[in-house]
Amino acid sequence: MEIFCLHQMEQHTKNTVNGAGNTVIFFEKDHQKKWVEHTFEPCAALKPYIKGYMILECAENTVIETLPSTTFSLNYILRGSIQLTQPDGSKVKLPQAVSFGITKRFFEFTFSDFTTLFVVIFHPGFASAIIQKPLNEIFEKFVPMDEFFGAASNTALIEGLQREHSYEKMVDSVEQFLLQRISPDRLDRSIYDSISTIHAHKGLISISTIVAELPISRDTFEKRFRHLVGTSPKRYAGIIRFRNLFEQPLPAGDLTAMALRAGYYDQSHFIKDFKSNTGKLPSDCF
């Protein structure tokens, strides 16, 4: 679950959190902010893998809708509860320790009164250094972390975090947990270079162009990308392209300008994609 900065329905912002280089936008159904978020940078040893940590404290029952995300995260619910709204409107309570993969669509969460959430956000592709499961199997899924680290380890970590009296000590505890499980030999430099290329072009680049610069075939590249990143390179570029809409100023109400800036060929395709990704029309948000 990727939550770092607020984007109210009627305004549009660009933020970077603690130098983590991570702009994350979501919609809150109520216009009054009901939570406090604390962000932290990873230690030097984990900086290549981790974008940052966030501790979110929600005092009141709050509904939050997230935008499509390009990152894998580990989420620890230390107090209270969080429910995920299913497409049919039903709600599912999330486990205390749960991972979340890349997503191309929006999700709605209900935070109970007095919820505390600790989130570890990985750089795209780098979760493979700690998660042995192919990340494309986690696409748009919440997976209990018991599948990765074992129930006893997760329970011990959560109970330890609940006993800590400072956020800094919480971060230290999580980092010790991660450092014991990182395996750098699972990384693939060509995949991370391609991710950087996609971001540099704001998602507006063909996969053929990326592969032309790599010493591997397209089939091999796409297979590795799905396995290590969590989705296909084409879909990943599409998520980057869409998120770029929210990370730059655009003429208010000018849907054609928005569509062209994001690389869409016509307004109708843009509106359809926007609705699919957010559950809203562009006119509701800009």
CSV table of C-alpha atoms in Angstrom, one decimal:
chain,number,residue,atom,x,y,z
A,1,MET,CA,0.0,0.0,0.0
A,2,GLU,CA,1.7,3.2,-1.2
A,3,ILE,CA,0.6,6.2,0.8
A,4,PHE,CA,2.9,9.2,1.2
A,5,CYS,CA,1.2,12.5,0.3
A,6,LEU,CA,-2.3,13.8,0.0
A,7,HIS,CA,-4.1,14.8,-3.2
A,8,GLN,CA,-7.4,16.4,-2.5
A,9,MET,CA,-10.2,16.1,-5.0
A,10,GLU,CA,-10.1,19.7,-6.0
A,11,GLN,CA,-6.4,20.3,-6.1
A,12,HIS,CA,-3.3,18.9,-7.7
A,13,THR,CA,0.2,18.7,-6.1
A,14,LYS,CA,3.7,17.5,-6.6
A,15,ASN,CA,5.7,16.3,-3.6
A,16,THR,CA,8.8,14.3,-2.7
A,17,VAL,CA,9.1,12.7,0.6
A,18,ASN,CA,12.3,13.0,2.6
A,19,GLY,CA,14.3,12.8,-0.6
A,20,ALA,CA,13.0,9.4,-1.4
A,21,GLY,CA,12.0,10.5,-4.8
A,22,ASN,CA,8.6,9.0,-4.4
A,23,THR,CA,5.5,10.9,-5.4
A,24,VAL,CA,2.4,9.0,-4.3
A,25,ILE,CA,-1.1,10.3,-4.7
A,26,PHE,CA,-4.4,9.1,-3.4
A,27,PHE,CA,-7.9,10.3,-2.9
A,28,GLU,CA,-9.6,10.7,0.5
A,29,LYS,CA,-13.4,10.6,0.4
A,30,ASP,CA,-13.6,13.2,3.2
A,31,HIS,CA,-11.9,16.5,2.6
A,32,GLN,CA,-10.6,16.8,6.1
A,33,LYS,CA,-7.4,15.0,6.7
A,34,LYS,CA,-7.8,12.5,9.5
A,35,TRP,CA,-4.3,11.0,9.8
A,36,VAL,CA,-0.7,11.9,10.5
A,37,GLU,CA,2.1,10.3,8.5
A,38,HIS,CA,5.8,10.0,9.5
A,39,THR,CA,8.3,9.2,6.8
A,40,PHE,CA,11.9,7.9,7.1
A,41,GLU,CA,14.8,7.2,4.8
A,42,PRO,CA,16.4,3.7,4.8
A,43,CYS,CA,19.9,3.2,6.1
A,44,ALA,CA,22.8,3.2,3.6
A,45,ALA,CA,22.9,-0.6,3.4
A,46,LEU,CA,19.2,-0.8,2.4
A,47,LYS,CA,19.0,2.4,0.3
A,48,PRO,CA,19.5,0.5,-3.0
A,49,TYR,CA,16.5,-1.6,-2.2
A,50,ILE,CA,14.1,0.5,-0.2
A,51,LYS,CA,12.5,3.8,-1.2
A,52,GLY,CA,11.4,4.7,2.3
A,53,TYR,CA,9.3,3.9,5.3
A,54,MET,CA,6.0,5.4,6.4
A,55,ILE,CA,4.2,5.2,9.7
A,56,LEU,CA,0.6,6.3,9.3
A,57,GLU,CA,-1.6,7.0,12.3
A,58,CYS,CA,-5.4,7.4,11.6
A,59,ALA,CA,-7.4,8.8,14.5
A,60,GLU,CA,-10.8,8.4,12.9
A,61,ASN,CA,-12.5,6.0,10.6
A,62,THR,CA,-11.4,7.0,7.1
A,63,VAL,CA,-11.9,5.8,3.5
A,64,ILE,CA,-8.9,6.1,1.2
A,65,GLU,CA,-8.6,5.4,-2.5
A,66,THR,CA,-5.2,4.7,-4.0
A,67,LEU,CA,-4.1,5.2,-7.5
A,68,PRO,CA,-2.2,2.6,-9.6
A,69,SER,CA,1.2,1.8,-8.1
A,70,THR,CA,4.5,0.7,-9.5
A,71,THR,CA,6.0,-0.6,-6.2
A,72,PHE,CA,5.9,-3.6,-4.0
A,73,SER,CA,5.3,-2.9,-0.3
A,74,LEU,CA,5.3,-4.7,3.1
A,75,ASN,CA,2.5,-3.5,5.4
A,76,TYR,CA,2.3,-4.0,9.2
A,77,ILE,CA,-0.9,-3.1,10.9
A,78,LEU,CA,0.2,-2.4,14.5
A,79,ARG,CA,-3.1,-1.1,15.8
A,80,GLY,CA,-6.7,-1.0,14.6
A,81,SER,CA,-7.7,-2.6,11.3
A,82,ILE,CA,-7.9,-2.0,7.6
A,83,GLN,CA,-10.5,-3.3,5.2
A,84,LEU,CA,-10.2,-3.7,1.4
A,85,THR,CA,-13.3,-3.0,-0.6
A,86,GLN,CA,-13.8,-5.7,-3.3
A,87,PRO,CA,-15.2,-5.0,-6.8
A,88,ASP,CA,-18.6,-6.3,-5.7
A,89,GLY,CA,-18.7,-3.9,-2.8
A,90,SER,CA,-17.9,-6.4,0.0
A,91,LYS,CA,-15.1,-5.7,2.4
A,92,VAL,CA,-12.2,-8.0,3.4
A,93,LYS,CA,-10.1,-7.4,6.6
A,94,LEU,CA,-6.4,-7.4,5.8
A,95,PRO,CA,-4.0,-9.5,7.8
A,96,GLN,CA,-1.7,-7.8,10.3
A,97,ALA,CA,1.3,-8.5,8.1
A,98,VAL,CA,0.5,-8.3,4.4
A,99,SER,CA,2.4,-7.5,1.1
A,100,PHE,CA,1.0,-5.6,-1.8
A,101,GLY,CA,2.1,-5.9,-5.4
A,102,ILE,CA,2.0,-3.6,-8.4
A,103,THR,CA,-1.4,-2.5,-9.4
A,104,LYS,CA,-2.9,-0.9,-12.5
A,105,ARG,CA,-6.2,0.0,-10.9
A,106,PHE,CA,-7.5,2.0,-7.9
A,107,PHE,CA,-8.2,0.4,-4.5
A,108,GLU,CA,-10.4,1.5,-1.7
A,109,PHE,CA,-9.4,1.0,1.9
A,110,THR,CA,-11.3,1.7,5.1
A,111,PHE,CA,-9.1,2.5,8.1
A,112,SER,CA,-10.8,2.0,11.5
A,113,ASP,CA,-10.5,4.4,14.4
A,114,PHE,CA,-7.0,4.5,15.9
A,115,THR,CA,-5.2,2.6,13.2
A,116,THR,CA,-1.4,2.6,13.0
A,117,LEU,CA,0.2,1.2,9.8
A,118,PHE,CA,3.9,0.7,9.1
A,119,VAL,CA,4.8,0.5,5.4
A,120,VAL,CA,8.0,-0.6,3.7
A,121,ILE,CA,8.2,0.6,0.1
A,122,PHE,CA,10.7,-1.0,-2.2
A,123,HIS,CA,12.3,0.5,-5.3
A,124,PRO,CA,10.6,-1.1,-8.4
A,125,GLY,CA,12.2,-4.5,-9.0
A,126,PHE,CA,14.2,-4.6,-5.9
A,127,ALA,CA,11.7,-6.6,-3.8
A,128,SER,CA,13.1,-9.6,-5.6
A,129,ALA,CA,16.2,-9.4,-3.3
A,130,ILE,CA,14.0,-10.4,-0.4
A,131,ILE,CA,10.9,-12.2,-1.9
A,132,GLN,CA,11.7,-15.4,-3.7
A,133,LYS,CA,8.2,-15.8,-5.2
A,134,PRO,CA,7.9,-14.4,-8.8
A,135,LEU,CA,6.4,-10.9,-8.3
A,136,ASN,CA,4.1,-11.2,-11.3
A,137,GLU,CA,2.2,-13.7,-9.2
A,138,ILE,CA,1.4,-10.9,-6.7
A,139,PHE,CA,0.1,-8.4,-9.3
A,140,GLU,CA,-2.9,-6.6,-7.8
A,141,LYS,CA,-2.9,-9.0,-4.9
A,142,PHE,CA,-2.6,-8.8,-1.2
A,143,VAL,CA,-0.5,-11.7,0.1
A,144,PRO,CA,-0.1,-12.5,3.8
A,145,MET,CA,3.6,-12.2,4.7
A,146,ASP,CA,3.4,-15.6,6.4
A,147,GLU,CA,4.0,-17.0,2.9
A,148,PHE,CA,7.4,-15.3,2.7
A,149,PHE,CA,8.8,-15.1,6.2
A,150,GLY,CA,6.8,-17.5,8.3
A,151,ALA,CA,4.1,-16.7,10.9
A,152,ALA,CA,6.4,-16.8,13.9
A,153,SER,CA,8.8,-14.3,12.4
A,154,ASN,CA,6.0,-11.9,11.5
A,155,THR,CA,4.3,-12.2,14.8
A,156,ALA,CA,7.6,-11.5,16.7
A,157,LEU,CA,8.3,-8.5,14.5
A,158,ILE,CA,4.8,-7.0,15.0
A,159,GLU,CA,4.8,-7.6,18.7
A,160,GLY,CA,8.3,-6.0,18.9
A,161,LEU,CA,7.1,-2.9,17.0
A,162,GLN,CA,4.0,-2.6,19.2
A,163,ARG,CA,6.3,-2.4,22.3
A,164,GLU,CA,8.6,0.3,20.9
A,165,HIS,CA,8.1,3.9,22.2
A,166,SER,CA,9.7,5.8,19.3
A,167,TYR,CA,9.3,5.7,15.5
A,168,GLU,CA,13.1,5.6,15.1
A,169,LYS,CA,13.3,2.4,17.1
A,170,MET,CA,10.5,0.9,15.0
A,171,VAL,CA,12.5,1.6,11.8
A,172,ASP,CA,15.6,0.1,13.3
A,173,SER,CA,13.7,-3.1,14.2
A,174,VAL,CA,12.3,-3.4,10.7
A,175,GLU,CA,15.7,-2.7,9.1
A,176,GLN,CA,17.4,-5.4,11.2
A,177,PHE,CA,14.6,-7.8,10.1
A,178,LEU,CA,15.2,-6.9,6.4
A,179,LEU,CA,19.0,-7.0,6.5
A,180,GLN,CA,18.9,-10.6,7.7
A,181,ARG,CA,16.9,-11.5,4.6
A,182,ILE,CA,18.3,-9.5,1.7
A,183,SER,CA,20.0,-11.6,-1.1
A,184,PRO,CA,21.7,-9.2,-3.5
A,185,ASP,CA,22.5,-12.1,-5.9
A,186,ARG,CA,18.9,-12.2,-7.0
A,187,LEU,CA,19.2,-8.8,-8.7
A,188,ASP,CA,19.4,-8.1,-12.4
A,189,ARG,CA,21.1,-4.9,-13.5
A,190,SER,CA,19.6,-4.9,-17.0
A,191,ILE,CA,16.1,-4.9,-15.6
A,192,TYR,CA,16.8,-2.0,-13.3
A,193,ASP,CA,18.4,0.0,-16.1
A,194,SER,CA,15.3,-0.6,-18.2
A,195,ILE,CA,13.1,0.7,-15.3
A,196,SER,CA,15.2,3.8,-15.2
A,197,THR,CA,14.7,4.3,-18.9
A,198,ILE,CA,10.9,3.9,-18.6
A,199,HIS,CA,10.8,6.5,-15.8
A,200,ALA,CA,13.1,8.9,-17.7
A,201,HIS,CA,10.7,8.8,-20.7
A,202,LYS,CA,7.6,9.1,-18.4
A,203,GLY,CA,6.4,5.8,-19.8
A,204,LEU,CA,6.3,7.1,-23.4
A,205,ILE,CA,8.8,4.7,-24.9
A,206,SER,CA,8.4,1.4,-26.8
A,207,ILE,CA,9.6,-1.9,-25.5
A,208,SER,CA,11.4,-2.5,-28.8
A,209,THR,CA,13.5,0.7,-28.1
A,210,ILE,CA,14.4,-0.5,-24.6
A,211,VAL,CA,15.3,-4.0,-25.8
A,212,ALA,CA,17.5,-2.7,-28.6
A,213,GLU,CA,19.9,-1.4,-25.9
A,214,LEU,CA,20.1,-4.7,-24.0
A,215,PRO,CA,22.2,-7.9,-24.6
A,216,ILE,CA,19.2,-10.2,-24.4
A,217,SER,CA,16.2,-11.1,-26.5
A,218,ARG,CA,12.8,-9.5,-26.1
A,219,ASP,CA,11.3,-12.7,-24.8
A,220,THR,CA,14.0,-13.2,-22.2
A,221,PHE,CA,13.7,-9.5,-21.2
A,222,GLU,CA,10.0,-9.6,-20.8
A,223,LYS,CA,10.1,-12.8,-18.8
A,224,ARG,CA,12.7,-11.5,-16.4
A,225,PHE,CA,10.9,-8.2,-16.1
A,226,ARG,CA,7.6,-9.8,-15.1
A,227,HIS,CA,9.4,-12.1,-12.6
A,228,LEU,CA,11.4,-9.4,-10.9
A,229,VAL,CA,9.2,-6.3,-11.2
A,230,GLY,CA,5.7,-7.8,-11.0
A,231,THR,CA,4.1,-7.0,-14.4
A,232,SER,CA,5.0,-6.7,-18.0
A,233,PRO,CA,7.2,-3.8,-19.2
A,234,LYS,CA,4.4,-2.5,-21.4
A,235,ARG,CA,1.9,-2.4,-18.5
A,236,TYR,CA,4.5,-0.9,-16.2
A,237,ALA,CA,5.2,1.9,-18.7
A,238,GLY,CA,1.4,2.4,-18.9
A,239,ILE,CA,1.2,2.9,-15.2
A,240,ILE,CA,4.1,5.4,-15.2
A,241,ARG,CA,2.4,7.3,-18.1
A,242,PHE,CA,-0.9,7.4,-16.2
A,243,ARG,CA,0.7,8.5,-12.9
A,244,ASN,CA,2.5,11.3,-14.7
A,245,LEU,CA,-0.8,13.0,-15.1
A,246,PHE,CA,-0.8,13.7,-11.4
A,247,GLU,CA,2.8,14.8,-11.1
A,248,GLN,CA,2.8,17.9,-13.3
A,249,PRO,CA,0.6,21.0,-13.7
A,250,LEU,CA,-2.0,20.7,-16.4
A,251,PRO,CA,-4.7,23.2,-17.7
A,252,ALA,CA,-7.7,22.8,-15.4
A,253,GLY,CA,-10.6,21.1,-17.2
A,254,ASP,CA,-8.7,20.8,-20.6
A,255,LEU,CA,-9.1,17.0,-21.1
A,256,THR,CA,-7.6,17.1,-24.6
A,257,ALA,CA,-4.4,18.7,-23.2
A,258,MET,CA,-4.2,16.1,-20.4
A,259,ALA,CA,-4.7,13.2,-22.9
A,260,LEU,CA,-2.0,14.4,-25.3
A,261,ARG,CA,0.4,15.1,-22.5
A,262,ALA,CA,0.0,11.6,-21.1
A,263,GLY,CA,0.6,10.1,-24.6
A,264,TYR,CA,-3.0,9.2,-25.4
A,265,TYR,CA,-4.1,9.6,-29.1
A,266,ASP,CA,-7.7,10.7,-28.3
A,267,GLN,CA,-9.8,12.0,-25.5
A,268,SER,CA,-12.2,9.0,-25.4
A,269,HIS,CA,-9.4,6.5,-24.8
A,270,PHE,CA,-8.0,8.7,-22.1
A,271,ILE,CA,-11.3,9.0,-20.3
A,272,LYS,CA,-11.9,5.3,-20.5
A,273,ASP,CA,-8.4,4.5,-19.1
A,274,PHE,CA,-8.8,7.1,-16.4
A,275,LYS,CA,-12.1,5.7,-15.3
A,276,SER,CA,-10.6,2.2,-15.3
A,277,ASN,CA,-7.6,3.2,-13.2
A,278,THR,CA,-9.3,5.4,-10.7
A,279,GLY,CA,-13.0,4.7,-10.7
A,280,LYS,CA,-13.6,8.4,-11.5
A,281,LEU,CA,-13.9,10.6,-14.5
A,282,PRO,CA,-11.2,13.2,-15.2
A,283,SER,CA,-13.7,15.9,-14.7
A,284,ASP,CA,-14.2,14.7,-11.1
A,285,CYS,CA,-10.6,15.2,-10.2
A,286,PHE,CA,-9.3,18.2,-12.2
